[in-house]
Coordinates of C-alpha atoms in Angstrom, one line a residue:
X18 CA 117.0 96.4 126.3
X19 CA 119.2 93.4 125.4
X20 CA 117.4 89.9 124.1
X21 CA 117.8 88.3 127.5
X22 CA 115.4 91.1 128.8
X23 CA 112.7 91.1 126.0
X24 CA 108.9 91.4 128.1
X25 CA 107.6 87.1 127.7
X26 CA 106.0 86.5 124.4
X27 CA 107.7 88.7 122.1
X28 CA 110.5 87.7 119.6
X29 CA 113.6 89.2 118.0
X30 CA 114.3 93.2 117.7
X31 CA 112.3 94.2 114.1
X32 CA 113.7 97.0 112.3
X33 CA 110.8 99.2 111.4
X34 CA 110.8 102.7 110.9
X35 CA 114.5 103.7 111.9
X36 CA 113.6 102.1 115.2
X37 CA 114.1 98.9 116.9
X38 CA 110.6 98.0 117.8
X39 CA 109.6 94.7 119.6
X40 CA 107.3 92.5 117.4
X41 CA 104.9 89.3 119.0
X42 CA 106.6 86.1 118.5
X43 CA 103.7 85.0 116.5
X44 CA 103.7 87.5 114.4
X45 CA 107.2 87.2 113.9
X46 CA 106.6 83.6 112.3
X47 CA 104.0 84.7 110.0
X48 CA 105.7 87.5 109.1
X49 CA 108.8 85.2 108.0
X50 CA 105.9 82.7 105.9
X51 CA 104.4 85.4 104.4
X52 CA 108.0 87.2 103.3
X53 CA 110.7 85.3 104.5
X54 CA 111.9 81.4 103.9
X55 CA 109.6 79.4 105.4
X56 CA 106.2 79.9 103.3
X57 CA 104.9 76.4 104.3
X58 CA 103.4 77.0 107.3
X59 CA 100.3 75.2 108.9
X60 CA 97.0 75.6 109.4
X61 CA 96.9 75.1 112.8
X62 CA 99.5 78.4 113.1
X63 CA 97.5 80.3 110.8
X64 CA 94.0 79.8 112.7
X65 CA 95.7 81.6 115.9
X66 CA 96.2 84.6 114.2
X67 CA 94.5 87.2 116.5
X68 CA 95.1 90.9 115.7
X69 CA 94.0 92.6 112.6
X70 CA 98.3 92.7 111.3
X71 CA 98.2 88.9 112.0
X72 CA 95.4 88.0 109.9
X73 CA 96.7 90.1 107.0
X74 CA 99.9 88.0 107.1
X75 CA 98.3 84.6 107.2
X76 CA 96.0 85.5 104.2
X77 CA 99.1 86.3 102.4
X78 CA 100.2 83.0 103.1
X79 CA 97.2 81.4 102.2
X80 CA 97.4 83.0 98.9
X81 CA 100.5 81.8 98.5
X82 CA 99.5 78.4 99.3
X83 CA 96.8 78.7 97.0
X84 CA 94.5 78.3 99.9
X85 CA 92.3 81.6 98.5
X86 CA 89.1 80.3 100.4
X87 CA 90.5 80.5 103.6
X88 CA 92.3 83.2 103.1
X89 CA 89.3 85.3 102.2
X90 CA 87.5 84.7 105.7
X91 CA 90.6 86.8 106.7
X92 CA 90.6 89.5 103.8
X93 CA 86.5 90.5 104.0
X94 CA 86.4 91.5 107.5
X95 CA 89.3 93.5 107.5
X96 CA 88.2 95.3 104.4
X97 CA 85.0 96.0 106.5
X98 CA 87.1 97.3 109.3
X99 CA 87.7 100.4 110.2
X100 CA 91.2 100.6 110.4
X101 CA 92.2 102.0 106.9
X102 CA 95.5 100.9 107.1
X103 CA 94.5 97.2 107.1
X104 CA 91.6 97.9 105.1
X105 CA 94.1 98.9 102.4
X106 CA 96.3 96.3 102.7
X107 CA 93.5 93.6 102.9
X108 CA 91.9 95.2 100.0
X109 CA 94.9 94.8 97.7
X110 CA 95.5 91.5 98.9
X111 CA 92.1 90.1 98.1
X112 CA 93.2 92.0 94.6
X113 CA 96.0 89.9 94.2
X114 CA 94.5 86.8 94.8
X115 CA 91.3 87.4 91.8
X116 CA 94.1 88.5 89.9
X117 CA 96.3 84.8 90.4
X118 CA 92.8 83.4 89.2
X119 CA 92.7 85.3 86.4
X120 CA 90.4 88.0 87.4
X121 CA 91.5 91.4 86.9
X122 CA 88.2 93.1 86.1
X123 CA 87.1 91.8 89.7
X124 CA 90.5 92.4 91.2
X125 CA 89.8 96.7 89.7
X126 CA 87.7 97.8 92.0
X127 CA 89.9 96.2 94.6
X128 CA 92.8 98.0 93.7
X129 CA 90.7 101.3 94.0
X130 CA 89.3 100.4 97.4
X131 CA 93.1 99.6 98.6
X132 CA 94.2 103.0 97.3
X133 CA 90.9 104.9 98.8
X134 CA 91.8 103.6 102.5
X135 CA 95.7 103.7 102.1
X136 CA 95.5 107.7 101.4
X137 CA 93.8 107.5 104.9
X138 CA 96.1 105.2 106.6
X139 CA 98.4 105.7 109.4
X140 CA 101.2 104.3 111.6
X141 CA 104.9 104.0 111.8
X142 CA 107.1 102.8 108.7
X143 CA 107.0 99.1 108.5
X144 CA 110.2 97.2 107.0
X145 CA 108.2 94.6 105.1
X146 CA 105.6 97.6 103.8
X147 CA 102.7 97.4 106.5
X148 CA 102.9 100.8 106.8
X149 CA 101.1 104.1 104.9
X150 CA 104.0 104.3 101.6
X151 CA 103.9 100.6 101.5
X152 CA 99.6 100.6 101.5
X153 CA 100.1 102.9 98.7
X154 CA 102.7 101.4 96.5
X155 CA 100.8 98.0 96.6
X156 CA 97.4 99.4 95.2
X157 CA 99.0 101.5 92.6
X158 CA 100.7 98.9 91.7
X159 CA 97.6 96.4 91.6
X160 CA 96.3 99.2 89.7
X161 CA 98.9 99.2 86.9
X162 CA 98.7 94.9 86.7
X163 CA 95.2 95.1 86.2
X164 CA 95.0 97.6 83.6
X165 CA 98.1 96.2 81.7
X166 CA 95.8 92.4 81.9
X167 CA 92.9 94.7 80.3
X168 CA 95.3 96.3 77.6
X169 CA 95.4 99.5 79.1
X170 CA 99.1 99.6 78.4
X171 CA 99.7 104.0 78.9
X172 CA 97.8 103.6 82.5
X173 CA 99.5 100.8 83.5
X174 CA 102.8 102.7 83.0
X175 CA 101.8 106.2 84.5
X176 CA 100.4 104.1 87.6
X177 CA 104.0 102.0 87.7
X178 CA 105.4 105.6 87.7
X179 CA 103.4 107.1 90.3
X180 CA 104.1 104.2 92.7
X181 CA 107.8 104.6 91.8
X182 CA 107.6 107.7 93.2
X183 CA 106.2 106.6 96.8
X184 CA 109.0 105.7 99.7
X185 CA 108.6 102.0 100.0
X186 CA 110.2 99.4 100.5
X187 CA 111.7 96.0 99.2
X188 CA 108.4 94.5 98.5
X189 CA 106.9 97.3 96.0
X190 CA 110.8 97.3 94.3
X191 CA 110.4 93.9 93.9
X192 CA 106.3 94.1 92.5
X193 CA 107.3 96.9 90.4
X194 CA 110.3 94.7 88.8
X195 CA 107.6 92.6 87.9
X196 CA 105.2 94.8 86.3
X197 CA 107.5 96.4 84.4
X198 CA 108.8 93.5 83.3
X199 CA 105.6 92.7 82.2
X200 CA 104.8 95.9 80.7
X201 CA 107.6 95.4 78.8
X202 CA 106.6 92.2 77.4
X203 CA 103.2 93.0 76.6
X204 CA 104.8 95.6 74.1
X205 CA 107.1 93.3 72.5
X206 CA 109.9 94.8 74.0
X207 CA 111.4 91.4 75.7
X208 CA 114.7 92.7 75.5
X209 CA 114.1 95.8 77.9
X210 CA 112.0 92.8 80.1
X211 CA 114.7 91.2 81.3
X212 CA 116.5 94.0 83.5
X213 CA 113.1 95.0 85.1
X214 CA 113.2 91.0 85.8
X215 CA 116.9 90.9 86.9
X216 CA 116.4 93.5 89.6
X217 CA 113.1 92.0 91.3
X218 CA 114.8 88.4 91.4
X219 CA 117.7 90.0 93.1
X220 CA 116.3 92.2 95.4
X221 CA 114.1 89.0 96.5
X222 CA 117.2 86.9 96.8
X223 CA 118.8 89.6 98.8
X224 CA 116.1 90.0 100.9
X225 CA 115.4 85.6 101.8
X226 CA 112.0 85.8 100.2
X227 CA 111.3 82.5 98.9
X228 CA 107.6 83.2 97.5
X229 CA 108.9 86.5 95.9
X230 CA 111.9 84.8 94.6
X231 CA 110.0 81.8 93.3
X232 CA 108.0 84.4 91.0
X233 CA 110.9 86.8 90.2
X234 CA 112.3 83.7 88.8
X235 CA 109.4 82.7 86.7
X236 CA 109.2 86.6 85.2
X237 CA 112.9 86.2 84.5
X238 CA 112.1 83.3 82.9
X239 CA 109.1 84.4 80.4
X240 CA 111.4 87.4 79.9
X241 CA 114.4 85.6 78.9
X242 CA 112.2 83.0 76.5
X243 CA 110.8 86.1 74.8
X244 CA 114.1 87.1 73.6
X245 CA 113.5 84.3 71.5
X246 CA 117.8 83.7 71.7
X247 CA 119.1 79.7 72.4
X248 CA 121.1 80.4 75.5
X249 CA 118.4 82.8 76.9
X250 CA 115.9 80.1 76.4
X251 CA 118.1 77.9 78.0
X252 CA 118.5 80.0 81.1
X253 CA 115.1 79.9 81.7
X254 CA 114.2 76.9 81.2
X255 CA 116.8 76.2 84.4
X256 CA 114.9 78.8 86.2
X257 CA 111.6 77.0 85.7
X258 CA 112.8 74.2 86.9
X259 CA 114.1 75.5 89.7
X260 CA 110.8 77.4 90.6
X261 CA 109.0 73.9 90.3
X262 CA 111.4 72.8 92.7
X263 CA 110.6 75.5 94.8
X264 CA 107.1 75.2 94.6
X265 CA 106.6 71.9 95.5
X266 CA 108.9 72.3 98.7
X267 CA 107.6 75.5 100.0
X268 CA 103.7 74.3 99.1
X269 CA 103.4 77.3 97.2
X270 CA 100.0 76.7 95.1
X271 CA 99.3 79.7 93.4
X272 CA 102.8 79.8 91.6
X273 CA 102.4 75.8 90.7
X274 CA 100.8 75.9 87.7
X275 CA 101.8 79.4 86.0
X276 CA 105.3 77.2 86.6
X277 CA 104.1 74.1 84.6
X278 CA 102.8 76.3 81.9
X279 CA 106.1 77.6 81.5
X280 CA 107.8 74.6 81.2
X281 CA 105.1 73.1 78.4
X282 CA 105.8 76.8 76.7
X283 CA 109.8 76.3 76.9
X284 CA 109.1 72.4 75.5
X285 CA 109.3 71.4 71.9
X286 CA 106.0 72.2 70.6
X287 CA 104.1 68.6 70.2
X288 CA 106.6 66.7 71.9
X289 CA 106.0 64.5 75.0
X290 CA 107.7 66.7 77.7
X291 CA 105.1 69.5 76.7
X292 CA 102.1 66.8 76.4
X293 CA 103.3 65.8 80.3
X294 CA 103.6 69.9 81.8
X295 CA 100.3 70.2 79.8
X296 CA 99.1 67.3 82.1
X297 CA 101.1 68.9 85.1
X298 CA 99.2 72.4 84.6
X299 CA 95.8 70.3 85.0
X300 CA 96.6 68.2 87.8
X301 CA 98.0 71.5 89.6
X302 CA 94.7 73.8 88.8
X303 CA 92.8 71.0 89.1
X304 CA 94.2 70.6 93.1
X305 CA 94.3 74.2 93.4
X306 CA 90.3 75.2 92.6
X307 CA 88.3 73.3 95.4
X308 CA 90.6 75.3 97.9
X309 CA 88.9 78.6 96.5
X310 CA 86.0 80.7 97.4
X311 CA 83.4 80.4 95.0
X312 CA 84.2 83.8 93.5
X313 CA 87.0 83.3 92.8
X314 CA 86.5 79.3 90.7
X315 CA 84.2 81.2 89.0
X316 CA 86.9 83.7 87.9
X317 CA 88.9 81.0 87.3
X318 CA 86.6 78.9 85.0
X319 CA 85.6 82.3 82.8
X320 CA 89.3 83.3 82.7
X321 CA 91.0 83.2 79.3
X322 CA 94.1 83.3 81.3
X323 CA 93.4 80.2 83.3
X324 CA 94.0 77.3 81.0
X325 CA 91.4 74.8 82.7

């Protein structure tokens, strides 16, 4: 079947599963907000999103957008549902977002639902991970970011190994980059960081992600400052700005003011530019909290990672 006789409705040829499969044109665009370069998308295109696939996507792009509120009204059903392949998925999004708010105690048991219902899941091979491998890489990989939040350094790395060894895709090379990145840093090891960084900012340039390349590019960052070496500081501190950048173009919330601590951590300490990212981190938390569920403001306002 050539493009000029696709059925009415449906959008370009998706490569999923070896196959050429036909996806809906709407979920086409939300697949492209939620993992592609155009993250900004509106409400109005978000509230049509009808099947169970669709409303996964656009809570990923409300948790992108920092819209966590809204996004939940999609996550809670589907983690009712009975579909365990959304189930998972939902579950480990919902993760993701307590997680951004500095909840990774909450986000646990999330992470463990995810991986109950992904070991039941079923379907064909998904190129952006909506499939079984990729249900499965993205709770044991919410796994090994919560436990490395709560210190538990030696499970974070087995669980970063098991999911290492599932078949996924771009998404969990790029999640992994970051964990181990982060893994690496939270044993003072800033130096062995930055490649874990390198690859995930790559793989998410490489692949047109502008929400996963907006974060690579922070990791990179807080890996390269670590090193505690001038021109590796100075490299970063391009890459936060370019993130900022980023974030305020693409309306990309939750990454906003993670960015602006960067930049008041990259500043002279006591001097006015880290006074005014100070200020920026506030204003951006301070924008971002009403558009959460209650859940997760409380999170955020017991979090010790949350600098309210």
């Amino acid at each position: 079947m050539t493009s000029g006789t696709r059925p009415a409705g449906w959008s370009t040829w998706w490569r999923a599963g070896g196959h050429n499969e036909p996806v809906p044109a709407r979920e086409a665009v939300l697949r492209r907000a939620a993992f592609g370069d155009a993250p900004a998308l509106g409400a109005r295109e978000l509230a049509r999103a009808a099947t169970a696939r669709c409303r996964w996507l656009a809570a990923v792009v409300l948790g992108g957008q920092g819209r966590y509120a809204a996004a939940t009204t999609f996550l809670e059903p589907l983690i009712r549902g009975r579909d365990p392949l959304h189930a998972s998925l939902a579950a480990g999004t919902l993760a993701s977002h307590r997680r951004q708010l500095g909840g990774h105690a909450a986000a646990l048991p999330l992470d463990a639902a995810a991986l109950a219902r992904a070991t039941a899941a079923g379907g064909p091979a998904d190129d952006d991970g909506a499939d079984p491998a990729g249900a499965l890489a993205d709770a044991l990989l919410g796994l090994a970011a919560d436990n490395l939040a709560l210190g538990r350094l030696g499970v974070a790395r087995r669980l970063l190994a098991r999911a290492a060894e599932v078949p996924a895709g771009w998404r969990t090379r790029v999640r992994a980059g970051w964990i181990g990145a982060e893994l690496a840093l939270a044993c003072g090891a800033a130096a062995d960081a930055v490649p874990f960084a390198e690859e995930a900012a790559r793989v998410a340039r490489e692949r047109g992600a502008a929400r996963h390349s907006v974060k690579s590019g922070l990791v990179l960052a807080a890996a390269l400052a670590a090193t505690g070496e001038p021109g590796a500081r100075e490299r970063a501190a391009g890459l936060v700005a370019t993130a900022r950048a980023a974030t305020a173009a693409h309306g990309l919330g939750s990454l906003g003011w993670p960015a602006a601590v960067l930049s008041a951590e990259l500043a002279a300490a006591g001097s006015a530019a880290a006074r005014r990212h100070r200020a920026a981190v506030t204003r951006e938390l301070h924008a971002l909290l009403p558009a959460a569920d209650p859940e997760g403001r409380r999170l955020a306002r017991q979090s010790a990672w949350v600098p309210i």
